[in-house]
Coordinates of C-alpha atoms in Angstrom, one line a residue:
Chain A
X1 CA -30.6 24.7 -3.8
X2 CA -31.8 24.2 -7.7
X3 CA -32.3 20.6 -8.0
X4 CA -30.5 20.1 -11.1
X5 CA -27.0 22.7 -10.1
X6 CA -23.9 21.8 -10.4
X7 CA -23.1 22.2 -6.8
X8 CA -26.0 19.8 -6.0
X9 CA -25.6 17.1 -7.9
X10 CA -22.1 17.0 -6.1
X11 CA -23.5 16.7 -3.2
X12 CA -26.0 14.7 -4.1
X13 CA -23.7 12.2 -5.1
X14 CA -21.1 12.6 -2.1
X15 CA -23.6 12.4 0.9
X16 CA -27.0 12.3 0.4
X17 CA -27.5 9.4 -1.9
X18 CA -23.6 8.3 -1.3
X19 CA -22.9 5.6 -3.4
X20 CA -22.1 3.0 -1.2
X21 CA -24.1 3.4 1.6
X22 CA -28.2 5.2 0.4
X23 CA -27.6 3.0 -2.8
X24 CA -25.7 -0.1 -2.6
X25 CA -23.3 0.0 -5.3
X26 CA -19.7 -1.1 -4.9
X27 CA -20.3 -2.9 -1.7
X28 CA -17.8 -6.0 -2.8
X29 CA -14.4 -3.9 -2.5
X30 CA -15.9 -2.0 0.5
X31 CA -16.2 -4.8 1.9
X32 CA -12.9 -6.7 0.5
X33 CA -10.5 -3.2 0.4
X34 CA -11.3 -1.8 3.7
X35 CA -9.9 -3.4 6.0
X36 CA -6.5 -0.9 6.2
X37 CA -6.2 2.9 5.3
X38 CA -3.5 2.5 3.8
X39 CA -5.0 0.8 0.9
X40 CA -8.5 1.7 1.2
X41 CA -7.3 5.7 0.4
X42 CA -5.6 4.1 -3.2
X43 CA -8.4 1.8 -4.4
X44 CA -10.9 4.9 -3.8
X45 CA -8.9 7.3 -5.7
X46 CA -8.5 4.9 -8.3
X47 CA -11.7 4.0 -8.5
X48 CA -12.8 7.9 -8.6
X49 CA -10.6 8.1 -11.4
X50 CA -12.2 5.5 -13.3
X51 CA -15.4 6.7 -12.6
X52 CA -14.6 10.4 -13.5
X53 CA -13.3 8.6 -17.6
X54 CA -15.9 6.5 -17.8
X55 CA -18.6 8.5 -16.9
X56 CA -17.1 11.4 -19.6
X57 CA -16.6 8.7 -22.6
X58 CA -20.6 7.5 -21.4
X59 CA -21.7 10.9 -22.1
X60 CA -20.1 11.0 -25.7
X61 CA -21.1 7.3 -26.4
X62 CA -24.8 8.3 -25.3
X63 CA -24.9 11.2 -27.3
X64 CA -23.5 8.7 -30.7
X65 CA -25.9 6.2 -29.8
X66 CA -28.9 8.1 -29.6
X67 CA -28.1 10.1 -32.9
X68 CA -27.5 6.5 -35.2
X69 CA -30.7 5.1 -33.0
X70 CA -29.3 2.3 -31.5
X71 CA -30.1 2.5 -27.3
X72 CA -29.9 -1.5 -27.4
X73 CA -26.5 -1.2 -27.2
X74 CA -25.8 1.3 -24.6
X75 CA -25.2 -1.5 -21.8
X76 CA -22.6 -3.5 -24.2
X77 CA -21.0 -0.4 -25.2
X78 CA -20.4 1.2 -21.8
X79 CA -18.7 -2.1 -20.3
X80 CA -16.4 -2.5 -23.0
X81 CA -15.4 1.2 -22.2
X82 CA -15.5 1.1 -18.6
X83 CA -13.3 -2.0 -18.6
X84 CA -10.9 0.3 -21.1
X85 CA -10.4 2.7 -18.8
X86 CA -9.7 0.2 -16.3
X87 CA -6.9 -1.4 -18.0
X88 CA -5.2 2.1 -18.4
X89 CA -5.5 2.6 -14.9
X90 CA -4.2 -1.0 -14.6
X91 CA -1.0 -0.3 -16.9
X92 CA -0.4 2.9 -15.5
X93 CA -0.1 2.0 -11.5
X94 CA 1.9 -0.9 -12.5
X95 CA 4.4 1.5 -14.3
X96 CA 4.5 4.2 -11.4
X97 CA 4.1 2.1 -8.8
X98 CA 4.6 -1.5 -8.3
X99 CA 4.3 -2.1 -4.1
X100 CA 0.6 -0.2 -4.7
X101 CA -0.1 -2.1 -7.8
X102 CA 0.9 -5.2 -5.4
X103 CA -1.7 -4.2 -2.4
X104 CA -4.6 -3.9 -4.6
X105 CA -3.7 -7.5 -6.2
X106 CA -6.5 -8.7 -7.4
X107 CA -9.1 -6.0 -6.5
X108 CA -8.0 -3.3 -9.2
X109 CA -8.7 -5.7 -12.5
X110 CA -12.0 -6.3 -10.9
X111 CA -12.7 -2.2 -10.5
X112 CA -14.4 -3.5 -14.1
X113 CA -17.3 -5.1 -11.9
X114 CA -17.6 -2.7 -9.7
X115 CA -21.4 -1.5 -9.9
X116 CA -20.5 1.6 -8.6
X117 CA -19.0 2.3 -12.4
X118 CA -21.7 1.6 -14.5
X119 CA -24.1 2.4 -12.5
X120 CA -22.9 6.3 -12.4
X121 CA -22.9 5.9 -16.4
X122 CA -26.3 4.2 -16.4
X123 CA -27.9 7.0 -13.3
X124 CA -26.4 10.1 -15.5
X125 CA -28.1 8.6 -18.8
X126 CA -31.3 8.3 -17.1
X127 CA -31.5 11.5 -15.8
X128 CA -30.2 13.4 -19.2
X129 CA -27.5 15.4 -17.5
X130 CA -25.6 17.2 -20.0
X131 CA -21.7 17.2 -20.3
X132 CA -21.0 19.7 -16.8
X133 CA -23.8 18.2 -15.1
X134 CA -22.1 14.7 -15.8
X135 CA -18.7 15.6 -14.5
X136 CA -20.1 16.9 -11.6
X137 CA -21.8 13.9 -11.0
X138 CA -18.9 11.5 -11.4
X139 CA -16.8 14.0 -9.1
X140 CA -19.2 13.6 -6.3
X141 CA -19.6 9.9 -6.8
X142 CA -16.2 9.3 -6.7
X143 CA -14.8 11.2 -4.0
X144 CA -18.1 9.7 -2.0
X145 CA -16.6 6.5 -2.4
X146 CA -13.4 7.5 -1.2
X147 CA -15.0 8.7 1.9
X148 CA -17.3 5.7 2.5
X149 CA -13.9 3.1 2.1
X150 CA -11.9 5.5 4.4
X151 CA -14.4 5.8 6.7
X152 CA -15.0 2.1 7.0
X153 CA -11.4 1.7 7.2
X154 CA -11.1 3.5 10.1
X155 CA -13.9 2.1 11.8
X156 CA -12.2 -1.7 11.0
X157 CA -8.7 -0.7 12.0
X158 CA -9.7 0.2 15.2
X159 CA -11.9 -3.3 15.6
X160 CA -9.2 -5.3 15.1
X161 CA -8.0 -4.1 18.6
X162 CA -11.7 -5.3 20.5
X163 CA -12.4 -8.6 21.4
X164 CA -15.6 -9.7 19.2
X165 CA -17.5 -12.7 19.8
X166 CA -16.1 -15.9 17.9
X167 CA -19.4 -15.7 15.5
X168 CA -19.1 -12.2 14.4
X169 CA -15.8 -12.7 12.8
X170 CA -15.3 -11.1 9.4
X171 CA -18.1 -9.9 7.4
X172 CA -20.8 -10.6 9.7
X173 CA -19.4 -8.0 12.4
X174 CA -18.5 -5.4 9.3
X175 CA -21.9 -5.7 7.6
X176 CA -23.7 -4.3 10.9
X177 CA -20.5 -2.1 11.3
X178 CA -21.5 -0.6 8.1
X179 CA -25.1 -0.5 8.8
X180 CA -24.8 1.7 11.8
X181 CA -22.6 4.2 9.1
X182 CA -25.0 4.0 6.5
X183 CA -27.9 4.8 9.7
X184 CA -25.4 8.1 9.9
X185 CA -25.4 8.9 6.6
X186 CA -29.2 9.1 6.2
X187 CA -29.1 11.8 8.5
X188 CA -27.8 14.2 4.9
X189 CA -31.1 13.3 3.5
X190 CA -32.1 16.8 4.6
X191 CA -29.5 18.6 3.1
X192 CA -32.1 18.3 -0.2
X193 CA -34.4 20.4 1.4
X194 CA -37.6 17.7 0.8
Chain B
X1 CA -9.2 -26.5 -21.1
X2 CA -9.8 -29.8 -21.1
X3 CA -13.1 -31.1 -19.2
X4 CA -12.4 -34.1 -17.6
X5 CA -15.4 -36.7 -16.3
X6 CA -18.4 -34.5 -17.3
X7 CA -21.0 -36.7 -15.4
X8 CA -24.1 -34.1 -14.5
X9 CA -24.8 -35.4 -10.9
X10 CA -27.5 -34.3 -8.0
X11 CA -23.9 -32.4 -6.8
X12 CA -23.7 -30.4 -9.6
X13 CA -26.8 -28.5 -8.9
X14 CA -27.1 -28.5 -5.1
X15 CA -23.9 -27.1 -4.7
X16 CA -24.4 -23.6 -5.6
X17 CA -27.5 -23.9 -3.6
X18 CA -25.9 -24.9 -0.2
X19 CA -22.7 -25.6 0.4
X20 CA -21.2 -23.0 -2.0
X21 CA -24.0 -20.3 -1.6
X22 CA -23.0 -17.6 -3.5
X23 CA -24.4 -15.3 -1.3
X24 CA -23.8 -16.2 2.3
X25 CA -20.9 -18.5 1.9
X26 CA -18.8 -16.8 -1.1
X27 CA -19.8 -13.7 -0.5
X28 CA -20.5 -12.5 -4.0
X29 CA -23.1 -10.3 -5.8
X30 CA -24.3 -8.3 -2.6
X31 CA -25.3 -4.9 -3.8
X32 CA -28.3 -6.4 -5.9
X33 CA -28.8 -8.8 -2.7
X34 CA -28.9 -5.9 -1.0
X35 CA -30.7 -3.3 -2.9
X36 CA -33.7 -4.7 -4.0
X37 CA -34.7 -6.9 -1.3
X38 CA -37.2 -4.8 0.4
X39 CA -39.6 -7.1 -0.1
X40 CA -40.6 -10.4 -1.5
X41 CA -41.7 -9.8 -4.4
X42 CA -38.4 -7.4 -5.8
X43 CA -36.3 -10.3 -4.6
X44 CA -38.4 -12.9 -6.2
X45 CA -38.2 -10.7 -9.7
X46 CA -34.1 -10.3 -9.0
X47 CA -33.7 -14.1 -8.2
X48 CA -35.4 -14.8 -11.6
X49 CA -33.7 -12.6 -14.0
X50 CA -30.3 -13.3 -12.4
X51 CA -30.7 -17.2 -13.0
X52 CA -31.9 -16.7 -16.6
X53 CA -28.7 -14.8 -17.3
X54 CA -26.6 -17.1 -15.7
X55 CA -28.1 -19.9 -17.2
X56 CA -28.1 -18.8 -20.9
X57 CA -24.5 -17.3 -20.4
X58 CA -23.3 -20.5 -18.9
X59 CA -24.5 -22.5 -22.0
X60 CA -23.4 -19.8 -24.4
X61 CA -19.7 -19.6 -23.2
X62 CA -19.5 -23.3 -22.9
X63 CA -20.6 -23.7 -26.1
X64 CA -18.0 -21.1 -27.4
X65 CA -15.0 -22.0 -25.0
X66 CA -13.0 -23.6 -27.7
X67 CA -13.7 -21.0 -30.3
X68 CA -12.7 -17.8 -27.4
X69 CA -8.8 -16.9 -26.9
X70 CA -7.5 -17.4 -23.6
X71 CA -5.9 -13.3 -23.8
X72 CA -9.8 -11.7 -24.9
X73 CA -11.9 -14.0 -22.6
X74 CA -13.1 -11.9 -19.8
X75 CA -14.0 -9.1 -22.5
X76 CA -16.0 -11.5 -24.4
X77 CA -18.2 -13.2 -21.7
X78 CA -18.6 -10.2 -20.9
X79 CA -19.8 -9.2 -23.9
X80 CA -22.0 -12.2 -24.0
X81 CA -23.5 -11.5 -20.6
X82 CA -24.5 -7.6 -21.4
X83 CA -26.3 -9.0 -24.5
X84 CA -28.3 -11.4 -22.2
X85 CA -29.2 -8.5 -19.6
X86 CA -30.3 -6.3 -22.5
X87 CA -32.8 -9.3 -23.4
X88 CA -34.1 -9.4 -19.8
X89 CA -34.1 -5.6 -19.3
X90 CA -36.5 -5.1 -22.2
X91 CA -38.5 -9.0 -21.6
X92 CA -39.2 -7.2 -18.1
X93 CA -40.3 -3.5 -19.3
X94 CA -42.7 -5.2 -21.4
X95 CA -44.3 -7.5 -19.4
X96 CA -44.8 -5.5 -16.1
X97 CA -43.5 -1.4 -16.2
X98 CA -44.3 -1.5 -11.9
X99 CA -41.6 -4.3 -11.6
X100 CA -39.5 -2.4 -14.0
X101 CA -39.7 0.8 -12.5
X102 CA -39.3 -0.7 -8.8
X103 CA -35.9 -2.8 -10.0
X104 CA -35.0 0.5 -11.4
X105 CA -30.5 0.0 -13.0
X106 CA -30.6 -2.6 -11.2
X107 CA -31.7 -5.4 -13.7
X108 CA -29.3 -3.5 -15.9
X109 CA -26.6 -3.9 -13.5
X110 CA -27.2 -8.0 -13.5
X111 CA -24.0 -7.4 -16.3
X112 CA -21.7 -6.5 -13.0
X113 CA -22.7 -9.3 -10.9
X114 CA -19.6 -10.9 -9.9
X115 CA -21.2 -14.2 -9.5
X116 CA -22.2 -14.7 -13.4
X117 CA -18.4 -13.9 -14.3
X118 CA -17.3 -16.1 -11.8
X119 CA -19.2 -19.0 -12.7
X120 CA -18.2 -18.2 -16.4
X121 CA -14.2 -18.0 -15.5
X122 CA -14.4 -20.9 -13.3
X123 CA -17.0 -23.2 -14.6
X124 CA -18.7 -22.7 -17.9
X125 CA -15.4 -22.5 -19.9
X126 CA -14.4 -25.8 -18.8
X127 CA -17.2 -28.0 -18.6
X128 CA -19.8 -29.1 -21.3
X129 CA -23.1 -27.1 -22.0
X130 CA -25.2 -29.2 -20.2
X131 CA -23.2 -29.7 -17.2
X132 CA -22.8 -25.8 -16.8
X133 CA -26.3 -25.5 -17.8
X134 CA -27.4 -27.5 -14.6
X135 CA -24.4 -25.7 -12.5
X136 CA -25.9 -22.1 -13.2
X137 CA -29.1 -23.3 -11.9
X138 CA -27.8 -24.5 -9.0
X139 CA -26.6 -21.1 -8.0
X140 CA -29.1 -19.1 -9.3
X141 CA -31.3 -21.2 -7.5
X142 CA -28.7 -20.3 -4.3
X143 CA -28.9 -16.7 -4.8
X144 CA -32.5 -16.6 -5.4
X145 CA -33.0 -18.3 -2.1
X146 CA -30.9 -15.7 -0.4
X147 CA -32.7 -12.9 -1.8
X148 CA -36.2 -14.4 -0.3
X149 CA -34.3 -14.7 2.9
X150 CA -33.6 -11.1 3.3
X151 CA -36.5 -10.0 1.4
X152 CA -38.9 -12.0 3.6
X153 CA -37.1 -10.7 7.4
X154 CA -37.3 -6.9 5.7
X155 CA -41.1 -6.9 4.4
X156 CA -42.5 -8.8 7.5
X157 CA -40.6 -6.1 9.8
X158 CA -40.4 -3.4 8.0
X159 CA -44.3 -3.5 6.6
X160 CA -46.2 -6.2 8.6
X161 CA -47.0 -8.0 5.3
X162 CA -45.4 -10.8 2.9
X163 CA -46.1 -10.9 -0.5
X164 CA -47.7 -7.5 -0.2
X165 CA -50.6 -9.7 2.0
X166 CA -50.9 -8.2 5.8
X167 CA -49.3 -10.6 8.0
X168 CA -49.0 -9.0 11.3
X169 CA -52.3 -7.0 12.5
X170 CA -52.8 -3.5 12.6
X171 CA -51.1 -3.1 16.0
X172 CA -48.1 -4.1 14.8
X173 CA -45.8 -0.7 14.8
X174 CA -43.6 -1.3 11.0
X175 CA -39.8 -1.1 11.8
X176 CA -39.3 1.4 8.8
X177 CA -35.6 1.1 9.2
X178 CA -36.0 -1.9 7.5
X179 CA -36.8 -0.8 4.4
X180 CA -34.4 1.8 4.0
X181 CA -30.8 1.2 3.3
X182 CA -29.1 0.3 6.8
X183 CA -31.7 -2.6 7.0
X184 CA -30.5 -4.6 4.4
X185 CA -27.0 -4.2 6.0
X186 CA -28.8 -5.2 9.4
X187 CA -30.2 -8.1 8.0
X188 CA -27.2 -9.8 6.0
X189 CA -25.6 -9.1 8.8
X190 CA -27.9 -11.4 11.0
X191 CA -28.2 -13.9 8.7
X192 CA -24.3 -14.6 8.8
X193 CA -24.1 -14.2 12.3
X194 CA -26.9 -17.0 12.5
X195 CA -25.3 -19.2 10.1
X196 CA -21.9 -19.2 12.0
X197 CA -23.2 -19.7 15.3
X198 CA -24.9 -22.9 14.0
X199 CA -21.9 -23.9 11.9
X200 CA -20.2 -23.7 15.5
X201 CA -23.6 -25.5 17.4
X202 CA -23.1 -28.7 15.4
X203 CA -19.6 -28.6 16.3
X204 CA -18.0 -29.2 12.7
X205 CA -15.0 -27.6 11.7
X206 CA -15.4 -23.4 11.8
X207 CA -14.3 -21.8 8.7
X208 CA -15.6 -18.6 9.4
X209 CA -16.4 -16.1 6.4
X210 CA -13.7 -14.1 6.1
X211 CA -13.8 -10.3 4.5
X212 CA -11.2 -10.8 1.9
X213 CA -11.9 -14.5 0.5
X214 CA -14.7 -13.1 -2.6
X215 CA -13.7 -11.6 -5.4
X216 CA -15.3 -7.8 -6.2

């Protein structure tokens, strides 16, 4: 495969550097929202979406900025758009459904500090993709979110069923849990061919 | 927001450091923890530029609490902390590029740290400069600490050295695992399970860290 295809960067994005677990973004709601299926499939969609908005408008706001000459305020001006799109996100769950707005409680407001967000707008700046390349990008991001937070969700559901030791409780026990899955997921480094 | 008795004591400071560790007790800010501390010096660098933003943010939002709306708050310290990070992005691109390059979006992604909007919602916008001053310290102080903690266990296994100095020998076999992604999981990971199993050895009161108690 071309290194800079569409259909790579997608994959790129969903399994060989996934988000979550090759580059550590995002790890406080995959921790915090994956502890059922039944909300960890939401919060990722969600979340994709968000991505998928923001990282369009970052292409535009890019483009502006570097015409008027003014890359100092990339960082201030993708947040403020980022947490936006959040709040339409925000607005329209709570419209269209309430019980889900409910279960994400206080985890969809904070889909503004996820790193996973800006990061995508920050990774897509640095490597110049153009406006295609981009969407791809966010696409495969995205939906490799989704796929880390259902897979760990999964993986939790059925631990709450085993007996573990009284000092693994909580996040100790899903920390390793998720080390062992991101030990899996290194296995798609060869998909690139290096 | 009222502050009440603003009285800077040794408690002020050492409580982010210890007791309310924002990274192994609160569970905050754990994809920079994570991501750049494959070895000391990365962490070290992190630890630093983190505590700088937290501590000019802190006094910069204190200083403004009375002046910012209650309904536009979160979007201006935001604001406020993005204009800090932009300072320390291009402080360190100009005084090492190797750093730079190593840190790579992540001392751009200090913006998203849950812990510096944290300690802005729940400390710097009630309390006096000073006093949040010192309190931002305190935790940065906390989380730098962390960072050496994993940073230190992931060089010395995962390269033999500290500090980029050979510690172990030559016939030391590097756990490369270490360095790559699943060994920063790995070690968090063994750090909490250390701390609770002393927690539970000096037979206090177990509150075990629980999944959902941090924020994002």
């Amino acid at each position: 495969m071309v290194a800079d295809s569409l259909s790579f960067i997608f994959l790129d994005a969903l399994l060989m550097n996934n988000f979550v677990l090759a580059m550590f973004l995002g790890i406080c709601p995959f921790l915090g929202v994956s502890s059922q299926i039944k909300t960890a499939l939401p919060m990722g969609l969600a979340t994709a979406f968000v991505m998928l908005i923001s990282s369009l408008c970052a292409y535009g706001l890019n483009t502006l900025l570097t015409l008027l000459d003014l890359p100092f305020l990339r960082l201030i001006s993708y947040i403020v758009v980022i947490a936006s799109a959040v709040q339409l996100v925000e607005m329209f769950l709570k419209k269209t459904s309430p019980t889900l707005f409910r279960a994400l409680g206080i985890y969809l407001p904070l889909i503004t500090t996820n790193c996973a967000i800006l990061g995508l707008a920050l990774f897509q700046t640095a490597r110049d993709y153009d406006f295609l390349q981009s969407l791809a990008y966010s696409l495969g991001a995205g939906l490799g979110f989704t796929l880390a937070l259902l897979l760990m969700a999964g993986l939790r559901e059925r631990l709450a069923l085993v007996k573990v030791p009284d000092i693994g409780q909580g996040a100790a026990v899903s920390l390793i849990l998720a080390g062992i899955l991101s030990m899996g997921f290194m296995g798609f480094a060869g998909l690139g061919g290096q | 927001m009222t502050s009440n008795d603003d009285l800077i004591t040794t408690d002020t400071f050492l409580t982010g450091v210890w007791r309310e560790n924002p990274v192994f007790v609160t569970l905050l800010g754990m994809c920079p923890v994570l991501a750049v501390s494959n070895s000391v010096l990365n962490a070290l660098a992190m630890g630093v530029a983190t505590t700088f933003v937290l501590i000019c943010s802190g006094g910069l939002i204190s200083l403004l609490r009375n002046l910012i709306p209650r309904a536009v708050r979160i979007a201006c310290f935001i604001t406020i902390i993005a204009t800090f990070v932009t300072l320390v992005d291009y402080l360190i691109q100009a005084i090492s590029l190797a750093l730079y390059n190593a840190l790579g979006a992540f001392i751009q992604l200090i913006v998203v740290n849950c812990i510096i909007l944290g300690r802005a919602e729940a400390y710097a916008s009630r309390h006096t400069p000073l006093n949040s001053m010192v309190n931002a310290a305190g935790v940065g102080m906390g989380f730098t600490l962390a960072l050496l903690c994993l940073g230190a266990v992931r060089e010395l296994l995962g390269n033999g050295s500290l500090l980029g100095m050979p510690v172990l020998g030559t016939a030391f076999q590097p756990w490369v695992i270490m360095l790559l992604p699943p060994g920063g999981f790995f070690v968090l990971g063994g750090w909490l399970l250390l701390f609770n199993w002393r927690k539970k050895l000096s037979g206090r009161n177990i509150v075990l860290v629980e999944g959902h108690h941090h924020g994002g």
